[in-house]
Amino acid sequence: MLVRGVTGMARVVPETRDEILAAAARRFAVSGYRGTSLQDIAGEVGCSKAAVLYHFANKDAILTELMAPAIGMLQALDERIAAHSGAAAQRVAGEGFVDLAVRFRREIALLRGEFPELLQQPAFAHIQRISERLIEALAGHPERPAARIAALVVLAGISEACGEFADIPDEELRPALLALVRRALEPVD
Amino acid sequence: MLVRGVTGMARVVPETRDEILAAAARRFAVSGYRGTSLQDIAGEVGCSKAAVLYHFANKDAILTELMAPAIGMLQALDERIAAHSGAAAQRVAGEGFVDLAVRFRREIALLRGEFPELLQQPAFAHIQRISERLIEALAGHPERPAARIAALVVLAGISEACGEFADIPDEELRPALLALVRRALEPVD
DNA sequence: GATCGATCTGACCGATCGGTCAGCATCTGA
DNA sequence: TCAGATGCTGACCGATCGGTCAGATCGATC
């Protein structure tokens, strides 16, 4: 590593592990997961590729750790949705997903465009089921194609556009997305 | 190549070139552009990788040819939008984009998640400018953040969800998307 | 001062990628 | 009959990928 703390002070600089996570987040956001190599991350941190693989078992482990908080909130949302039905489930799903998107928009942006492939990995397998239930709840009338289409577009649109929202403050983004979701989804009678 | 026409008949089987295009479209739709190798395409056609590169200068050329009709329609839409302003531009943009998405949803699905990287290629550079103008027109009030957010989500959502619409007939998909766009976008006073 | 675990490095591995190339059939037109 | 264009193949290339490994460095502990 480069000079860490000119004097003998202990813990002057954050751990290399944290630097790797931060660097990976930056690069994933710019070039996507597959578009970022371990060498890219190592170069940004200023260490060797082997050092990255000393702190993380493999490349997937870095992404998994970055996404863990967002995935946790998604699972919690799924359980809250399951406790409701009809219009209540739609409201919980809509507001909950907006909260999730606002809070973790930077993390969601890391997956930009790689949802389908990444979701096929065993580590993310359950997320696919959760998102299907999310779409059902958002649609309100899952058997009505137009309602499913609206839910799909809203879900995919917010997820995919998260990368563009990085500079918008929470208190501005949240009401805008909430209003959009309420307008776009078909109401449950 | 495999046996082409048991008898001596001429042109019994479609050209290998067309088979390559069709196979590439199928594989790109399943695994994305970067997730599909020339070897994958060759394997599906039943020819060698070198045969693929005999018919196409490189991998990009295959995607460019697959996307050419959709890109043409997008450019035409851009010109029609430029001829209007305010509420009229918003209506032209919304209806035009829905038409484009319905007509070319299979082609748009090929780009699933690879928009950002692919758009940085010189061949697709102008598309980025077009989509920015499209967002402005859809937003109606480009200076109002909530309006831009709605336009962004609708545009990204429809583009990203196109892959799920393959089996929905045009006459069902079009009115559903049109109604969604009209509900979701902020009206221009 | 010897030991030991934590941290990190450079060299290396096999696999895969997009792409090139010389040459082999096959067909066609002179 | 033969020359040339067309279509295609297998072998090969350099680059890059994720990942492994033996060993160097170093601070803390006994």
Short mmCIF file of C-alpha atoms (C1' of nucleotides) in Angstrom, two decimals:
data_model
loop_
_atom_site.label_atom_id
_atom_site.label_comp_id
_atom_site.label_asym_id
_atom_site.label_seq_id
_atom_site.Cartn_x
_atom_site.Cartn_y
_atom_site.Cartn_z
CA MET A 1 0.00 0.00 0.00
CA LEU A 2 0.95 3.63 -0.43
CA VAL A 3 2.13 5.55 2.60
CA ARG A 4 -0.47 5.16 5.31
CA GLY A 5 -0.14 7.79 7.96
CA VAL A 6 3.07 9.76 7.81
CA THR A 7 3.54 9.59 11.56
CA GLY A 8 3.18 6.46 13.61
CA MET A 9 -0.45 7.16 14.40
CA ALA A 10 -2.65 4.09 14.45
CA ARG A 11 -5.70 3.83 12.15
CA VAL A 12 -5.14 7.08 10.32
CA VAL A 13 -6.50 5.79 7.05
CA PRO A 14 -9.61 3.67 6.47
CA GLU A 15 -8.94 0.01 5.96
CA THR A 16 -7.98 -1.16 2.53
CA ARG A 17 -11.07 -3.34 2.54
CA ASP A 18 -13.32 -0.29 2.78
CA GLU A 19 -11.36 1.47 0.08
CA ILE A 20 -11.89 -1.52 -2.18
CA LEU A 21 -15.63 -1.45 -1.55
CA ALA A 22 -15.80 2.28 -2.27
CA ALA A 23 -13.70 1.99 -5.41
CA ALA A 24 -15.77 -0.95 -6.66
CA ALA A 25 -18.98 1.01 -6.09
CA ARG A 26 -17.63 3.90 -8.14
CA ARG A 27 -16.47 1.71 -11.00
CA PHE A 28 -19.60 -0.46 -11.06
CA ALA A 29 -21.67 2.72 -11.26
CA VAL A 30 -19.69 3.95 -14.25
CA SER A 31 -19.05 0.77 -16.23
CA GLY A 32 -21.39 -1.79 -14.73
CA TYR A 33 -20.43 -5.00 -12.96
CA ARG A 34 -19.28 -6.95 -15.97
CA GLY A 35 -17.64 -3.89 -17.45
CA THR A 36 -15.42 -3.48 -14.40
CA SER A 37 -12.42 -5.77 -13.93
CA LEU A 38 -10.66 -6.59 -10.69
CA GLN A 39 -7.65 -4.81 -12.16
CA ASP A 40 -9.76 -1.66 -12.58
CA ILE A 41 -10.74 -1.75 -8.92
CA ALA A 42 -7.19 -2.47 -7.78
CA GLY A 43 -5.89 0.37 -9.92
CA GLU A 44 -8.34 2.84 -8.39
CA VAL A 45 -7.44 1.75 -4.87
CA GLY A 46 -3.74 1.75 -5.64
CA CYS A 47 -3.10 -1.85 -4.71
CA SER A 48 -2.61 -5.11 -6.56
CA LYS A 49 -5.39 -7.28 -7.94
CA ALA A 50 -4.23 -10.00 -5.55
CA ALA A 51 -4.85 -7.66 -2.62
CA VAL A 52 -8.45 -7.25 -3.74
CA LEU A 53 -8.81 -11.02 -3.79
CA TYR A 54 -7.20 -11.23 -0.39
CA HIS A 55 -10.03 -9.20 1.13
CA PHE A 56 -12.83 -10.74 -0.96
CA ALA A 57 -13.27 -14.35 -1.97
CA ASN A 58 -14.12 -13.36 -5.54
CA LYS A 59 -15.62 -10.60 -7.63
CA ASP A 60 -19.20 -11.61 -6.83
CA ALA A 61 -18.54 -11.21 -3.11
CA ILE A 62 -17.80 -7.51 -3.60
CA LEU A 63 -21.10 -6.89 -5.35
CA THR A 64 -23.00 -9.02 -2.84
CA GLU A 65 -21.60 -7.01 0.06
CA LEU A 66 -22.39 -3.71 -1.65
CA MET A 67 -25.96 -4.80 -2.28
CA ALA A 68 -26.62 -6.47 1.07
CA PRO A 69 -28.39 -3.52 2.75
CA ALA A 70 -30.65 -2.92 -0.23
CA ILE A 71 -31.48 -6.61 -0.48
CA GLY A 72 -32.32 -6.68 3.20
CA MET A 73 -34.75 -3.80 2.80
CA LEU A 74 -36.27 -5.48 -0.25
CA GLN A 75 -36.92 -8.67 1.72
CA ALA A 76 -38.49 -6.69 4.54
CA LEU A 77 -40.73 -4.96 2.01
CA ASP A 78 -41.73 -8.31 0.56
CA GLU A 79 -42.86 -9.50 3.98
CA ARG A 80 -44.86 -6.34 4.60
CA ILE A 81 -46.57 -6.73 1.22
CA ALA A 82 -47.43 -10.34 1.97
CA ALA A 83 -49.34 -9.17 5.04
CA HIS A 84 -51.74 -7.16 2.89
CA SER A 85 -53.89 -7.67 -0.19
CA GLY A 86 -55.74 -5.68 -2.83
CA ALA A 87 -55.54 -1.91 -2.60
CA ALA A 88 -53.63 -2.03 0.69
CA ALA A 89 -50.96 -4.29 -0.81
CA GLN A 90 -50.68 -1.96 -3.80
CA ARG A 91 -50.20 1.06 -1.56
CA VAL A 92 -47.63 -0.69 0.63
CA ALA A 93 -45.76 -1.95 -2.44
CA GLY A 94 -45.77 1.43 -4.17
CA GLU A 95 -44.68 3.48 -1.17
CA GLY A 96 -42.24 0.83 0.00
CA PHE A 97 -40.56 0.53 -3.36
CA VAL A 98 -40.24 4.29 -3.69
CA ASP A 99 -38.64 4.43 -0.24
CA LEU A 100 -36.26 1.65 -1.27
CA ALA A 101 -35.38 3.32 -4.54
CA VAL A 102 -34.74 6.67 -2.88
CA ARG A 103 -32.67 5.25 -0.04
CA PHE A 104 -30.60 2.85 -2.14
CA ARG A 105 -30.63 4.53 -5.52
CA ARG A 106 -26.84 4.47 -5.72
CA GLU A 107 -26.75 0.75 -4.99
CA ILE A 108 -29.56 -0.01 -7.42
CA ALA A 109 -27.72 1.97 -10.06
CA LEU A 110 -24.81 -0.46 -9.73
CA LEU A 111 -26.94 -3.17 -11.26
CA ARG A 112 -27.84 -1.02 -14.21
CA GLY A 113 -28.81 -3.28 -17.03
CA GLU A 114 -27.40 -6.37 -15.44
CA PHE A 115 -30.47 -7.36 -13.47
CA PRO A 116 -31.39 -10.35 -15.65
CA GLU A 117 -27.99 -11.98 -15.65
CA LEU A 118 -27.17 -11.22 -12.05
CA LEU A 119 -30.53 -12.42 -10.83
CA GLN A 120 -29.79 -15.83 -12.30
CA GLN A 121 -26.91 -16.24 -9.87
CA PRO A 122 -27.87 -18.43 -6.93
CA ALA A 123 -26.99 -15.66 -4.46
CA PHE A 124 -29.72 -13.48 -5.96
CA ALA A 125 -32.19 -16.20 -6.92
CA HIS A 126 -34.80 -15.27 -4.33
CA ILE A 127 -34.84 -11.67 -5.54
CA GLN A 128 -36.49 -12.77 -8.76
CA ARG A 129 -39.39 -14.26 -6.84
CA ILE A 130 -39.66 -11.15 -4.70
CA SER A 131 -39.78 -8.87 -7.73
CA GLU A 132 -42.51 -11.01 -9.27
CA ARG A 133 -44.60 -10.63 -6.14
CA LEU A 134 -43.81 -6.92 -6.16
CA ILE A 135 -45.14 -6.61 -9.69
CA GLU A 136 -48.28 -8.49 -8.77
CA ALA A 137 -48.94 -6.20 -5.84
CA LEU A 138 -48.19 -3.06 -7.86
CA ALA A 139 -50.44 -4.21 -10.67
CA GLY A 140 -53.39 -4.57 -8.31
CA HIS A 141 -55.20 -6.63 -10.95
CA PRO A 142 -52.48 -9.11 -11.95
CA GLU A 143 -54.85 -10.84 -14.31
CA ARG A 144 -55.41 -7.66 -16.32
CA PRO A 145 -52.55 -7.31 -18.85
CA ALA A 146 -52.66 -3.51 -18.91
CA ALA A 147 -52.26 -3.41 -15.14
CA ARG A 148 -49.28 -5.77 -15.25
CA ILE A 149 -47.71 -3.72 -18.03
CA ALA A 150 -48.03 -0.53 -16.02
CA ALA A 151 -46.49 -2.17 -12.96
CA LEU A 152 -43.63 -3.61 -15.02
CA VAL A 153 -42.83 -0.29 -16.66
CA VAL A 154 -42.90 1.60 -13.37
CA LEU A 155 -40.71 -0.95 -11.61
CA ALA A 156 -38.20 -1.26 -14.43
CA GLY A 157 -38.23 2.46 -15.09
CA ILE A 158 -37.47 3.52 -11.54
CA SER A 159 -34.81 0.83 -11.18
CA GLU A 160 -33.13 1.75 -14.42
CA ALA A 161 -33.35 5.51 -13.92
CA CYS A 162 -31.86 5.38 -10.41
CA GLY A 163 -28.45 6.20 -11.80
CA GLU A 164 -29.73 9.58 -13.00
CA PHE A 165 -31.14 10.47 -9.59
CA ALA A 166 -27.86 10.52 -7.68
CA ASP A 167 -27.75 14.31 -7.45
CA ILE A 168 -31.42 14.90 -6.66
CA PRO A 169 -32.01 15.36 -2.92
CA ASP A 170 -34.20 12.83 -1.15
CA GLU A 171 -36.87 15.36 -0.21
CA GLU A 172 -37.32 16.25 -3.86
CA LEU A 173 -37.03 12.77 -5.37
CA ARG A 174 -39.38 10.97 -3.01
CA PRO A 175 -42.56 13.00 -3.62
CA ALA A 176 -41.89 13.08 -7.37
CA LEU A 177 -41.63 9.29 -7.53
CA LEU A 178 -44.59 8.81 -5.21
CA ALA A 179 -46.79 11.04 -7.34
CA LEU A 180 -45.61 9.26 -10.48
CA VAL A 181 -46.35 5.83 -9.04
CA ARG A 182 -49.81 6.89 -7.93
CA ARG A 183 -50.61 8.34 -11.34
CA ALA A 184 -49.13 5.49 -13.37
CA LEU A 185 -50.56 2.45 -11.62
CA GLU A 186 -54.09 1.34 -12.30
CA PRO A 187 -56.26 1.89 -9.22
CA VAL A 188 -57.74 -1.14 -7.49
CA ASP A 189 -61.51 -0.83 -7.27
CA MET B 1 -22.27 -25.75 -43.67
CA LEU B 2 -24.73 -28.53 -43.05
CA VAL B 3 -26.41 -30.12 -46.04
CA ARG B 4 -28.14 -27.35 -47.91
CA GLY B 5 -30.78 -28.68 -50.27
CA VAL B 6 -30.64 -32.44 -50.81
CA THR B 7 -31.24 -32.10 -54.52
CA GLY B 8 -29.41 -29.68 -56.74
CA MET B 9 -32.09 -27.03 -56.37
CA ALA B 10 -30.72 -23.53 -56.12
CA ARG B 11 -31.51 -21.34 -53.08
CA VAL B 12 -33.41 -23.94 -51.12
CA VAL B 13 -32.25 -22.59 -47.79
CA PRO B 14 -32.08 -18.95 -46.68
CA GLU B 15 -28.66 -17.43 -46.93
CA THR B 16 -26.25 -18.13 -44.12
CA ARG B 17 -26.04 -14.39 -43.61
CA ASP B 18 -29.73 -14.23 -42.69
CA GLU B 19 -29.38 -17.22 -40.40
CA ILE B 20 -26.55 -15.45 -38.61
CA LEU B 21 -28.69 -12.35 -38.13
CA ALA B 22 -31.58 -14.41 -36.78
CA ALA B 23 -29.35 -16.44 -34.47
CA ALA B 24 -27.65 -13.30 -33.19
CA ALA B 25 -31.03 -11.70 -32.47
CA ARG B 26 -32.07 -14.74 -30.47
CA ARG B 27 -28.87 -14.89 -28.47
CA PHE B 28 -28.66 -11.15 -27.87
CA ALA B 29 -32.24 -11.29 -26.55
CA VAL B 30 -31.34 -14.05 -24.11
CA SER B 31 -27.86 -13.09 -22.93
CA GLY B 32 -27.41 -9.51 -24.08
CA TYR B 33 -24.85 -8.19 -26.55
CA ARG B 34 -21.79 -8.51 -24.36
CA GLY B 35 -23.01 -11.79 -22.95
CA THR B 36 -23.11 -13.36 -26.41
CA SER B 37 -19.87 -14.44 -28.10
CA LEU B 38 -19.28 -14.90 -31.79
CA GLN B 39 -18.78 -18.56 -30.98
CA ASP B 40 -22.28 -18.68 -29.46
CA ILE B 41 -23.77 -17.28 -32.65
CA ALA B 42 -21.74 -19.60 -34.86
CA GLY B 43 -22.76 -22.57 -32.77
CA GLU B 44 -26.44 -21.74 -33.09
CA VAL B 45 -26.14 -21.32 -36.85
CA GLY B 46 -24.04 -24.45 -37.20
CA CYS B 47 -21.07 -22.80 -38.85
CA SER B 48 -17.64 -21.64 -37.76
CA LYS B 49 -16.90 -18.38 -36.01
CA ALA B 50 -14.82 -17.44 -39.03
CA ALA B 51 -17.89 -17.81 -41.22
CA VAL B 52 -19.71 -15.25 -39.07
CA LEU B 53 -16.81 -12.86 -39.53
CA TYR B 54 -16.83 -13.56 -43.26
CA HIS B 55 -20.36 -12.15 -43.54
CA PHE B 56 -19.90 -9.32 -41.02
CA ALA B 57 -16.89 -7.08 -40.52
CA ASN B 58 -17.09 -7.50 -36.75
CA LYS B 59 -19.46 -8.13 -33.88
CA ASP B 60 -20.68 -4.54 -33.78
CA ALA B 61 -21.77 -4.75 -37.41
CA ILE B 62 -24.25 -7.49 -36.55
CA LEU B 63 -25.91 -5.42 -33.85
CA THR B 64 -25.87 -2.31 -36.01
CA GLU B 65 -27.67 -4.12 -38.82
CA LEU B 66 -30.24 -5.59 -36.43
CA MET B 67 -30.96 -2.17 -34.97
CA ALA B 68 -30.93 -0.18 -38.21
CA PRO B 69 -34.73 -0.13 -38.81
CA ALA B 70 -35.47 0.89 -35.22
CA ILE B 71 -32.84 3.60 -35.34
CA GLY B 72 -34.29 4.91 -38.57
CA MET B 73 -37.73 5.18 -37.01
CA LEU B 74 -36.22 6.90 -33.95
CA GLN B 75 -34.56 9.52 -36.12
CA ALA B 76 -37.80 10.13 -38.00
CA LEU B 77 -39.59 10.58 -34.68
CA ASP B 78 -36.93 13.04 -33.55
CA GLU B 79 -37.56 15.18 -36.63
CA ARG B 80 -41.31 15.12 -36.10
CA ILE B 81 -40.85 16.18 -32.49
CA ALA B 82 -38.58 19.04 -33.50
CA ALA B 83 -41.43 20.42 -35.67
CA HIS B 84 -43.64 20.89 -32.61
CA SER B 85 -43.40 22.42 -29.14
CA GLY B 86 -45.14 22.37 -25.77
CA ALA B 87 -48.19 20.15 -25.47
CA ALA B 88 -48.09 19.18 -29.15
CA ALA B 89 -44.46 18.04 -28.87
CA GLN B 90 -45.33 16.04 -25.77
CA ARG B 91 -48.19 14.30 -27.56
CA VAL B 92 -46.11 13.54 -30.66
CA ALA B 93 -43.26 12.25 -28.52
CA GLY B 94 -45.47 10.06 -26.35
CA GLU B 95 -47.46 8.50 -29.16
CA GLY B 96 -44.43 8.21 -31.41
CA PHE B 97 -42.34 6.50 -28.79
CA VAL B 98 -45.13 4.06 -27.97
CA ASP B 99 -45.45 3.24 -31.67
CA LEU B 100 -41.70 2.72 -31.86
CA ALA B 101 -41.64 0.52 -28.77
CA VAL B 102 -44.52 -1.62 -29.98
CA ARG B 103 -43.15 -2.04 -33.49
CA PHE B 104 -39.55 -2.70 -32.51
CA ARG B 105 -39.91 -4.16 -29.04
CA ARG B 106 -37.90 -7.22 -29.98
CA GLU B 107 -35.05 -5.09 -31.30
CA ILE B 108 -35.13 -2.75 -28.31
CA ALA B 109 -35.02 -5.78 -26.03
CA LEU B 110 -31.68 -6.72 -27.61
CA LEU B 111 -30.11 -3.69 -25.96
CA ARG B 112 -31.45 -4.63 -22.57
CA GLY B 113 -29.25 -2.99 -20.01
CA GLU B 114 -26.49 -2.17 -22.43
CA PHE B 115 -27.83 1.18 -23.51
CA PRO B 116 -25.25 3.25 -21.64
CA GLU B 117 -22.20 1.43 -22.92
CA LEU B 118 -23.47 0.89 -26.43
CA LEU B 119 -24.56 4.49 -26.79
CA GLN B 120 -21.01 5.57 -26.16
CA GLN B 121 -19.91 3.85 -29.34
CA PRO B 122 -19.51 6.34 -32.19
CA ALA B 123 -22.03 4.44 -34.32
CA PHE B 124 -24.77 5.18 -31.78
CA ALA B 125 -23.51 8.57 -30.58
CA HIS B 126 -26.37 10.57 -32.12
CA ILE B 127 -28.94 8.39 -30.36
CA GLN B 128 -27.93 9.84 -27.03
CA ARG B 129 -28.74 13.35 -28.23
CA ILE B 130 -32.04 12.14 -29.66
CA SER B 131 -33.06 10.49 -26.41
CA GLU B 132 -32.24 13.66 -24.49
CA ARG B 133 -34.54 15.64 -26.77
CA LEU B 134 -37.14 12.89 -26.39
CA ILE B 135 -37.01 13.24 -22.61
CA GLU B 136 -37.35 17.00 -22.84
CA ALA B 137 -40.40 16.69 -25.05
CA LEU B 138 -41.98 14.01 -22.87
CA ALA B 139 -41.34 16.04 -19.73
CA GLY B 140 -43.26 18.98 -21.12
CA HIS B 141 -41.70 21.20 -18.48
CA PRO B 142 -38.03 20.23 -18.73
CA GLU B 143 -37.12 22.79 -16.08
CA ARG B 144 -39.37 21.11 -13.51
CA PRO B 145 -37.48 18.18 -11.90
CA ALA B 146 -40.60 16.11 -11.21
CA ALA B 147 -41.57 16.33 -14.87
CA ARG B 148 -38.11 15.22 -16.00
CA ILE B 149 -38.17 12.36 -13.52
CA ALA B 150 -41.51 11.13 -14.82
CA ALA B 151 -40.30 11.30 -18.42
CA LEU B 152 -37.10 9.48 -17.56
CA VAL B 153 -38.89 6.69 -15.74
CA VAL B 154 -41.43 6.20 -18.50
CA LEU B 155 -38.78 6.16 -21.21
CA ALA B 156 -36.42 3.84 -19.35
CA GLY B 157 -39.26 1.65 -18.12
CA ILE B 158 -40.77 1.02 -21.52
CA SER B 159 -37.35 0.43 -23.08
CA GLU B 160 -36.29 -1.97 -20.37
CA ALA B 161 -39.59 -3.84 -20.19
CA CYS B 162 -39.78 -4.41 -23.95
CA GLY B 163 -38.32 -7.85 -23.53
CA GLU B 164 -41.34 -8.91 -21.48
CA PHE B 165 -43.77 -7.74 -24.13
CA ALA B 166 -42.73 -10.14 -26.87
CA ASP B 167 -45.82 -12.32 -26.52
CA ILE B 168 -48.37 -9.54 -26.10
CA PRO B 169 -50.15 -8.73 -29.37
CA ASP B 170 -49.74 -5.23 -30.80
CA GLU B 171 -53.43 -4.36 -30.49
CA GLU B 172 -53.27 -5.05 -26.78
CA LEU B 173 -49.87 -3.57 -25.99
CA ARG B 174 -50.30 -0.28 -27.81
CA PRO B 175 -53.39 1.04 -25.97
CA ALA B 176 -52.01 -0.13 -22.63
CA LEU B 177 -48.75 1.77 -23.14
CA LEU B 178 -50.55 4.81 -24.54
CA ALA B 179 -52.83 4.99 -21.52
CA LEU B 180 -49.87 4.55 -19.19
CA VAL B 181 -47.88 7.30 -20.88
CA ARG B 182 -50.83 9.70 -20.73
CA ARG B 183 -51.39 8.98 -17.05
CA ALA B 184 -47.75 9.06 -16.02
CA LEU B 185 -46.53 12.21 -17.75
CA GLU B 186 -47.21 15.60 -16.24
CA PRO B 187 -49.67 17.53 -18.42
CA VAL B 188 -48.49 20.73 -20.07
CA ASP B 189 -50.68 23.62 -19.10
"C1'" DG C 1 15.49 -11.55 19.21
"C1'" DA C 2 12.45 -15.32 17.56
"C1'" DT C 3 7.79 -16.24 16.19
"C1'" DC C 4 3.51 -15.63 14.20
"C1'" DG C 5 -0.51 -13.90 11.92
"C1'" DA C 6 -2.12 -10.32 8.92
"C1'" DT C 7 -1.39 -7.91 4.69
"C1'" DC C 8 0.19 -7.56 0.27
"C1'" DT C 9 2.92 -8.49 -4.13
"C1'" DG C 10 4.40 -10.27 -8.72
"C1'" DA C 11 4.36 -14.07 -11.42
"C1'" DC C 12 1.60 -17.24 -13.26
"C1'" DC C 13 -2.57 -20.20 -14.82
"C1'" DG C 14 -6.35 -21.76 -17.87
"C1'" DA C 15 -10.20 -19.97 -20.21
"C1'" DT C 16 -12.37 -16.95 -23.28
"C1'" DC C 17 -12.73 -13.08 -26.01
"C1'" DG C 18 -12.79 -10.64 -30.90
"C1'" DG C 19 -10.38 -10.98 -34.88
"C1'" DT C 20 -6.88 -12.66 -38.74
"C1'" DC C 21 -5.15 -15.68 -42.20
"C1'" DA C 22 -3.85 -19.25 -45.53
"C1'" DG C 23 -6.00 -22.48 -47.87
"C1'" DC C 24 -9.79 -25.77 -49.37
"C1'" DA C 25 -14.16 -26.79 -51.80
"C1'" DT C 26 -17.68 -25.51 -54.98
"C1'" DC C 27 -19.87 -23.12 -58.43
"C1'" DT C 28 -20.00 -20.10 -62.63
"C1'" DG C 29 -18.92 -18.03 -66.88
"C1'" DA C 30 -15.67 -17.58 -70.62
"C1'" DT D 1 -11.35 -26.90 -69.40
"C1'" DC D 2 -9.81 -23.67 -66.67
"C1'" DA D 3 -9.72 -19.05 -64.04
"C1'" DG D 4 -11.75 -16.65 -60.69
"C1'" DA D 5 -15.15 -15.41 -57.33
"C1'" DT D 6 -17.78 -17.09 -53.34
"C1'" DG D 7 -18.36 -19.43 -49.08
"C1'" DC D 8 -16.27 -21.44 -45.52
"C1'" DT D 9 -12.84 -23.90 -42.27
"C1'" DG D 10 -9.31 -24.77 -38.68
"C1'" DA D 11 -5.45 -23.02 -36.75
"C1'" DC D 12 -3.75 -19.30 -34.70
"C1'" DC D 13 -3.01 -14.48 -32.48
"C1'" DG D 14 -2.72 -10.99 -28.73
"C1'" DA D 15 -5.42 -9.24 -25.09
"C1'" DT D 16 -8.01 -9.68 -21.06
"C1'" DC D 17 -10.52 -12.01 -17.79
"C1'" DG D 18 -11.11 -14.16 -12.79
"C1'" DG D 19 -8.44 -16.56 -9.83
"C1'" DT D 20 -4.17 -19.09 -7.47
"C1'" DC D 21 0.16 -19.35 -5.11
"C1'" DA D 22 4.70 -18.94 -2.95
"C1'" DG D 23 6.90 -15.76 -0.73
"C1'" DA D 24 8.14 -10.83 1.00
"C1'" DT D 25 7.06 -7.33 4.51
"C1'" DC D 26 5.79 -5.83 8.94
"C1'" DG D 27 3.76 -4.97 13.49
"C1'" DA D 28 2.59 -7.20 17.71
"C1'" DT D 29 3.58 -10.67 21.20
"C1'" DC D 30 6.26 -13.68 24.02
#
